[in-house]
Short mmCIF file of C-alpha atoms in Angstrom, two decimals:
data_model
loop_
_atom_site.label_atom_id
_atom_site.label_comp_id
_atom_site.label_asym_id
_atom_site.label_seq_id
_atom_site.Cartn_x
_atom_site.Cartn_y
_atom_site.Cartn_z
CA ARG A 1 10.79 13.07 -71.17
CA THR A 2 11.21 9.97 -73.26
CA LEU A 3 10.48 6.49 -71.99
CA GLY A 4 13.62 4.29 -73.47
CA HIS A 5 12.02 5.85 -74.26
CA ILE A 6 8.43 6.63 -74.66
CA ILE A 7 7.67 10.79 -75.38
CA PRO A 8 4.77 11.96 -73.94
CA THR A 9 2.43 14.40 -75.61
CA PRO A 10 4.11 18.09 -74.29
CA GLY A 11 1.89 19.78 -71.75
CA ALA A 12 0.29 15.98 -70.78
CA PRO A 13 2.75 13.56 -70.25
CA ARG A 14 -0.22 10.89 -68.81
CA ARG A 15 -3.01 11.45 -71.60
CA LEU A 16 -3.58 8.59 -73.68
CA ARG A 17 -5.68 8.42 -76.68
CA ARG A 18 -7.76 5.56 -76.09
CA ALA A 19 -8.71 3.60 -79.64
CA SER A 20 -12.54 3.88 -80.17
CA THR A 21 -12.91 -0.10 -81.03
CA LEU A 22 -11.57 -0.76 -78.00
CA ASP A 23 -14.04 -0.52 -74.90
CA VAL A 24 -14.21 -3.32 -72.05
CA MET A 25 -11.18 -4.04 -69.71
CA SER A 26 -10.77 -7.98 -69.58
CA ALA A 27 -7.70 -10.19 -68.93
CA SER A 28 -6.01 -12.66 -70.96
CA ILE A 29 -4.23 -15.04 -68.83
CA VAL A 30 -1.33 -16.97 -69.70
CA SER A 31 -2.48 -20.85 -69.26
CA ARG A 32 -0.63 -23.79 -68.95
CA PRO A 33 -1.01 -26.36 -71.69
CA CYS A 34 -0.80 -30.32 -71.00
CA LEU A 35 2.36 -31.61 -72.80
CA ALA A 36 1.03 -33.30 -75.60
CA ALA A 37 -0.71 -29.67 -76.76
CA ALA A 38 2.77 -27.66 -75.41
CA ALA A 39 4.60 -30.49 -77.83
CA ALA A 40 2.05 -29.75 -80.85
CA SER A 41 2.29 -25.83 -80.13
CA ARG A 42 5.78 -25.64 -80.36
CA ALA A 43 6.05 -27.90 -83.58
CA ARG A 44 3.98 -25.19 -85.25
CA LEU A 45 6.06 -22.11 -83.85
CA VAL A 46 9.19 -24.03 -85.04
CA SER A 47 7.66 -24.57 -88.26
CA ARG A 48 6.85 -20.80 -88.58
CA ALA A 49 9.71 -19.56 -87.29
CA ALA A 50 11.96 -21.66 -89.98
CA ARG A 51 9.58 -19.86 -92.45
CA ALA A 52 9.79 -16.40 -91.37
CA SER A 53 13.76 -16.89 -90.88
CA THR A 54 14.06 -17.91 -94.78
CA ALA A 55 11.84 -14.97 -95.33
CA SER A 56 13.85 -12.29 -93.73
CA SER A 57 17.16 -13.76 -94.67
CA SER A 58 15.90 -13.32 -98.37
CA SER A 59 14.38 -10.05 -98.01
CA ASN A 60 17.59 -8.90 -96.47
CA ASP A 61 19.87 -10.16 -99.17
CA LYS A 62 17.62 -7.90 -101.58
CA LEU A 63 18.54 -4.92 -99.23
CA HIS A 64 22.11 -5.34 -99.98
CA ALA A 65 21.55 -6.32 -103.12
CA VAL A 66 19.12 -2.98 -104.33
CA GLY A 67 19.21 -0.75 -101.48
CA ALA A 68 15.22 -1.53 -101.03
CA ARG A 69 14.38 -1.05 -97.01
CA ALA A 70 10.81 -1.50 -96.52
CA LEU A 71 10.31 -4.87 -96.58
CA PRO A 72 13.26 -5.97 -95.15
CA ILE A 73 12.63 -3.59 -91.80
CA GLN A 74 8.73 -5.05 -91.97
CA VAL A 75 9.60 -8.54 -92.65
CA ARG A 76 12.15 -8.63 -89.64
CA GLY A 77 9.89 -6.81 -87.24
CA LEU A 78 7.06 -9.39 -87.69
CA ALA A 79 10.07 -11.93 -87.28
CA GLN A 80 10.90 -10.34 -83.99
CA ILE A 81 7.61 -9.95 -82.16
CA ALA A 82 6.69 -13.58 -82.95
CA ARG A 83 9.71 -14.79 -81.10
CA ALA A 84 8.65 -12.53 -78.65
CA LYS A 85 5.17 -14.38 -78.51
CA LYS A 86 7.14 -17.89 -77.43
CA GLY A 87 4.90 -19.30 -74.37
CA GLY A 88 3.50 -22.54 -73.32
CA PHE A 89 4.63 -25.19 -70.94
CA MET A 90 7.83 -26.03 -72.95
CA ALA A 91 8.93 -22.01 -73.05
CA GLU A 92 8.49 -22.34 -69.19
CA MET A 93 10.38 -24.93 -68.83
CA GLU A 94 13.12 -23.91 -71.05
CA GLU A 95 12.84 -20.60 -69.04
CA ALA A 96 13.50 -22.17 -65.74
CA LYS A 97 16.48 -23.64 -66.71
CA ALA A 98 18.09 -20.94 -68.36
CA GLU A 99 17.10 -19.26 -64.63
CA GLU A 100 19.27 -21.97 -63.10
CA SER A 101 22.40 -21.35 -64.73
CA GLY A 102 21.71 -17.49 -65.74
CA ALA A 103 24.73 -15.05 -66.33
CA LYS A 104 26.91 -12.51 -64.57
CA VAL A 105 26.49 -9.02 -66.38
CA GLU A 106 29.30 -7.53 -67.86
CA PHE A 107 29.83 -4.27 -68.82
CA THR A 108 32.02 -1.42 -69.41
CA LEU A 109 31.54 2.30 -68.01
CA PRO A 110 31.02 4.85 -69.35
CA LEU A 111 27.55 3.67 -70.68
CA SER A 112 25.97 5.22 -73.87
CA ILE A 113 22.62 5.13 -75.57
CA GLN A 114 23.06 2.89 -78.78
CA LYS A 115 20.82 3.90 -82.03
CA TYR A 116 19.50 1.85 -84.49
CA PRO A 117 20.49 -0.17 -86.61
CA HIS A 118 22.99 -1.07 -83.65
CA VAL A 119 22.92 -4.95 -83.25
CA SER A 120 22.68 -4.38 -79.44
CA LEU A 121 18.71 -3.79 -80.13
CA ARG A 122 18.27 -6.91 -82.26
CA ASN A 123 20.50 -9.39 -79.80
CA ASP A 124 19.45 -11.74 -77.95
CA ASN A 125 19.53 -11.16 -74.20
CA LYS A 126 20.69 -13.03 -71.39
CA ILE A 127 18.91 -14.42 -68.14
CA ILE A 128 20.55 -12.78 -65.17
CA GLY A 129 21.86 -15.19 -62.70
CA VAL A 130 23.99 -13.94 -60.72
CA PHE A 131 23.19 -11.18 -58.14
CA ASP A 132 26.05 -8.87 -57.06
CA ALA A 133 27.44 -5.67 -56.47
CA GLU A 134 28.56 -5.54 -60.44
CA LEU A 135 24.27 -5.61 -61.03
CA GLU A 136 23.61 -3.11 -58.67
CA LYS A 137 26.57 -0.90 -59.99
CA LEU A 138 24.77 -1.49 -63.90
CA ALA A 139 21.79 -0.27 -62.16
CA GLN A 140 22.83 2.76 -60.90
CA ALA A 141 24.82 3.47 -64.53
CA MET A 142 21.49 2.81 -66.08
CA PHE A 143 19.54 5.42 -63.94
CA LYS A 144 22.45 8.18 -64.58
CA ILE A 145 22.49 7.95 -68.37
CA MET A 146 18.76 7.84 -68.31
CA TYR A 147 18.06 10.94 -66.15
CA GLU A 148 21.03 12.79 -68.32
CA THR A 149 19.06 11.62 -71.77
CA GLU A 150 15.78 13.10 -69.83
CA GLY A 151 14.40 9.71 -70.13
CA VAL A 152 11.83 7.83 -67.76
CA GLY A 153 12.78 4.36 -68.71
CA LEU A 154 15.55 2.23 -69.57
CA ALA A 155 16.17 -1.36 -71.23
CA ALA A 156 19.71 -2.72 -70.78
CA PRO A 157 20.35 -3.68 -74.64
CA GLN A 158 19.79 0.01 -75.24
CA VAL A 159 23.21 0.94 -73.94
CA GLY A 160 24.61 -2.15 -75.23
CA VAL A 161 24.48 -4.69 -72.55
CA ASN A 162 22.44 -7.42 -73.29
CA TYR A 163 20.97 -9.04 -70.49
CA ARG A 164 17.07 -8.77 -69.23
CA MET A 165 16.88 -5.74 -67.29
CA MET A 166 15.48 -2.62 -66.99
CA VAL A 167 15.18 0.80 -64.86
CA TYR A 168 12.37 3.21 -64.95
CA ASN A 169 10.79 6.15 -62.89
CA GLU A 170 7.63 7.92 -64.47
CA ALA A 171 8.60 11.19 -62.75
CA GLY A 172 12.22 11.00 -64.86
CA GLU A 173 14.04 12.90 -62.11
CA PRO A 174 16.28 11.69 -59.36
CA GLY A 175 14.74 12.42 -55.81
CA ARG A 176 11.52 12.77 -57.02
CA GLY A 177 9.25 9.48 -58.04
CA LYS A 178 9.87 6.01 -57.92
CA GLU A 179 12.66 4.47 -59.23
CA VAL A 180 11.91 0.50 -60.25
CA VAL A 181 14.58 -2.10 -61.38
CA LEU A 182 13.01 -5.21 -62.85
CA VAL A 183 15.82 -8.32 -63.67
CA ASN A 184 14.43 -11.00 -65.52
CA PRO A 185 10.75 -9.71 -66.13
CA LYS A 186 7.79 -11.68 -67.79
CA ILE A 187 4.49 -10.61 -68.27
CA VAL A 188 1.58 -13.13 -66.88
CA LYS A 189 -1.38 -11.16 -67.93
CA PHE A 190 -2.42 -8.19 -70.09
CA SER A 191 -6.03 -6.35 -70.84
CA LYS A 192 -7.67 -6.89 -73.49
CA THR A 193 -8.43 -3.07 -73.45
CA LYS A 194 -5.86 -0.84 -75.43
CA ASP A 195 -4.41 2.99 -75.86
CA LEU A 196 -2.69 4.63 -78.82
CA PHE A 197 0.21 6.98 -78.00
CA GLU A 198 3.06 8.62 -79.24
CA GLU A 199 6.03 7.49 -78.49
CA GLY A 200 9.84 7.83 -79.26
CA CYS A 201 12.70 6.31 -78.25
CA LEU A 202 16.35 8.14 -78.08
CA SER A 203 17.91 5.11 -79.80
CA PHE A 204 15.72 6.56 -82.61
CA PRO A 205 16.22 10.48 -82.38
CA LYS A 206 13.64 12.81 -83.16
CA ILE A 207 11.17 9.98 -84.59
CA TYR A 208 8.19 10.18 -83.03
CA ALA A 209 4.30 7.72 -83.90
CA ASP A 210 1.68 6.12 -82.51
CA VAL A 211 1.55 3.16 -81.06
CA GLU A 212 -1.02 0.74 -79.56
CA ARG A 213 -0.52 -0.94 -76.46
CA PRO A 214 -2.69 -2.86 -73.62
CA THR A 215 -3.31 -0.47 -70.96
CA SER A 216 -3.00 -2.74 -68.36
CA VAL A 217 -0.29 -5.68 -67.41
CA GLN A 218 0.67 -8.08 -64.50
CA VAL A 219 4.04 -8.49 -64.16
CA GLU A 220 6.71 -11.26 -62.42
CA ALA A 221 10.12 -10.06 -61.84
CA GLN A 222 13.39 -10.16 -59.68
CA ASN A 223 14.82 -7.40 -57.97
CA LEU A 224 18.43 -6.90 -57.32
CA ARG A 225 18.99 -9.68 -54.68
CA GLY A 226 17.20 -11.77 -56.81
CA LYS A 227 14.08 -12.13 -54.96
CA LYS A 228 10.70 -12.56 -57.15
CA PHE A 229 7.94 -10.61 -56.94
CA LYS A 230 4.65 -9.42 -58.88
CA MET A 231 3.48 -5.70 -59.90
CA THR A 232 -0.12 -4.73 -61.94
CA LEU A 233 0.95 -2.01 -63.87
CA ASP A 234 -1.71 0.71 -65.33
CA GLY A 235 -1.60 3.65 -67.51
CA PHE A 236 1.58 5.28 -68.50
CA GLU A 237 3.39 2.97 -66.08
CA ALA A 238 2.26 0.00 -67.76
CA ARG A 239 3.08 1.54 -71.67
CA VAL A 240 6.36 2.69 -69.69
CA PHE A 241 6.95 -1.08 -68.86
CA GLN A 242 6.09 -2.74 -72.45
CA HIS A 243 8.01 -0.17 -74.14
CA GLU A 244 10.95 -1.18 -72.17
CA TYR A 245 10.05 -4.83 -72.15
CA ASP A 246 9.93 -5.16 -75.88
CA HIS A 247 13.37 -4.19 -76.37
CA LEU A 248 14.34 -7.25 -73.92
CA ASP A 249 12.90 -9.38 -76.90
CA GLY A 250 14.76 -7.23 -79.02
CA VAL A 251 11.54 -5.88 -80.66
CA LEU A 252 11.47 -1.65 -81.37
CA PHE A 253 9.00 0.43 -81.46
CA HIS A 254 8.46 0.74 -85.38
CA ASP A 255 7.92 -3.26 -85.33
CA ARG A 256 4.44 -2.25 -83.56
CA MET A 257 3.08 0.26 -86.14
CA THR A 258 1.00 -0.18 -88.48
CA ASP A 259 1.85 -0.15 -92.52
CA GLU A 260 0.40 3.90 -92.86
CA VAL A 261 2.34 4.71 -89.32
CA LEU A 262 5.59 2.89 -90.51
CA GLY A 263 5.02 4.62 -93.73
CA SER A 264 5.24 8.10 -92.76
CA VAL A 265 8.62 7.46 -90.70
CA ARG A 266 10.12 5.60 -93.17
CA GLY A 267 12.34 8.01 -94.57
CA GLU A 268 13.90 8.74 -91.09
CA LEU A 269 14.76 5.05 -90.47
CA ASP A 270 16.30 5.03 -93.90
CA ALA A 271 18.30 8.20 -92.91
CA LEU A 272 19.37 6.34 -89.53
CA ILE A 273 20.60 3.35 -91.55
CA ASP A 274 22.46 5.57 -93.85
CA ALA A 275 24.17 7.13 -90.81
CA HIS A 276 25.45 3.79 -89.22
CA PRO A 277 28.68 3.68 -89.02
CA ALA A 278 30.53 2.60 -92.19
CA GLY A 279 31.81 -1.20 -91.60
CA GLU A 280 29.94 -1.88 -88.41
CA PRO A 281 27.00 -4.82 -88.58
CA LYS A 282 23.72 -3.35 -88.54
CA GLY A 283 20.63 -5.06 -86.99
CA VAL A 284 17.81 -3.78 -88.83
#
């Protein structure tokens, strides 16, 4: 079954291959720096983001000019991950402000899985601020297509709905396991211990490769009524969450592959880009 989609090794859906160089579990806690430190950190982030944006734009121009795909994909992936790592006091203030004026979800049924390089996979995803019957309808529709495509997790941007919401069920079957809906989730703590695991994604048909992720995370989120809660996730469930959470930041699983692993699937990625409908914008 796929995890929005991680595809476990056949016959052993929860066996993780532990990285040999990583051992003891410890926690890295997200701290709240003082205003001065936060301002300095923010200035550095803005500077780095500007440089990354310039490099990405330049590389993307080369992609369209000469058809070279290796560098643009890698640069774009690094830029997306860097953007997803923003933090500190100022980021928290911006987040709180966005929650106050959060959006009402809008979508069209039936939903369909968007395949790479569809732009919805790289678009910004809005914070949800209206918790109504439409939000519940979206969650139900996401579970429906997740089960139909044999997934165990699904993020809203994967169905072309750019809001910060995900659903998952480790069992991958209706009536079994526990259905989880997370609205506006965020990671507040993660383990330093990591595991390698072969992942796949329905947005990347028939592409499977090893991705390293922390084995445990603590998260905060809201339910369909807007109530905030916390969860501690371990093992396969932690990986399911992190894969889907990346989608909410516009980060795709190949962005987290090592250069060697990425090189092994480069041909398949190029094939998906070539198969993208003519005239439609690409979110490489």
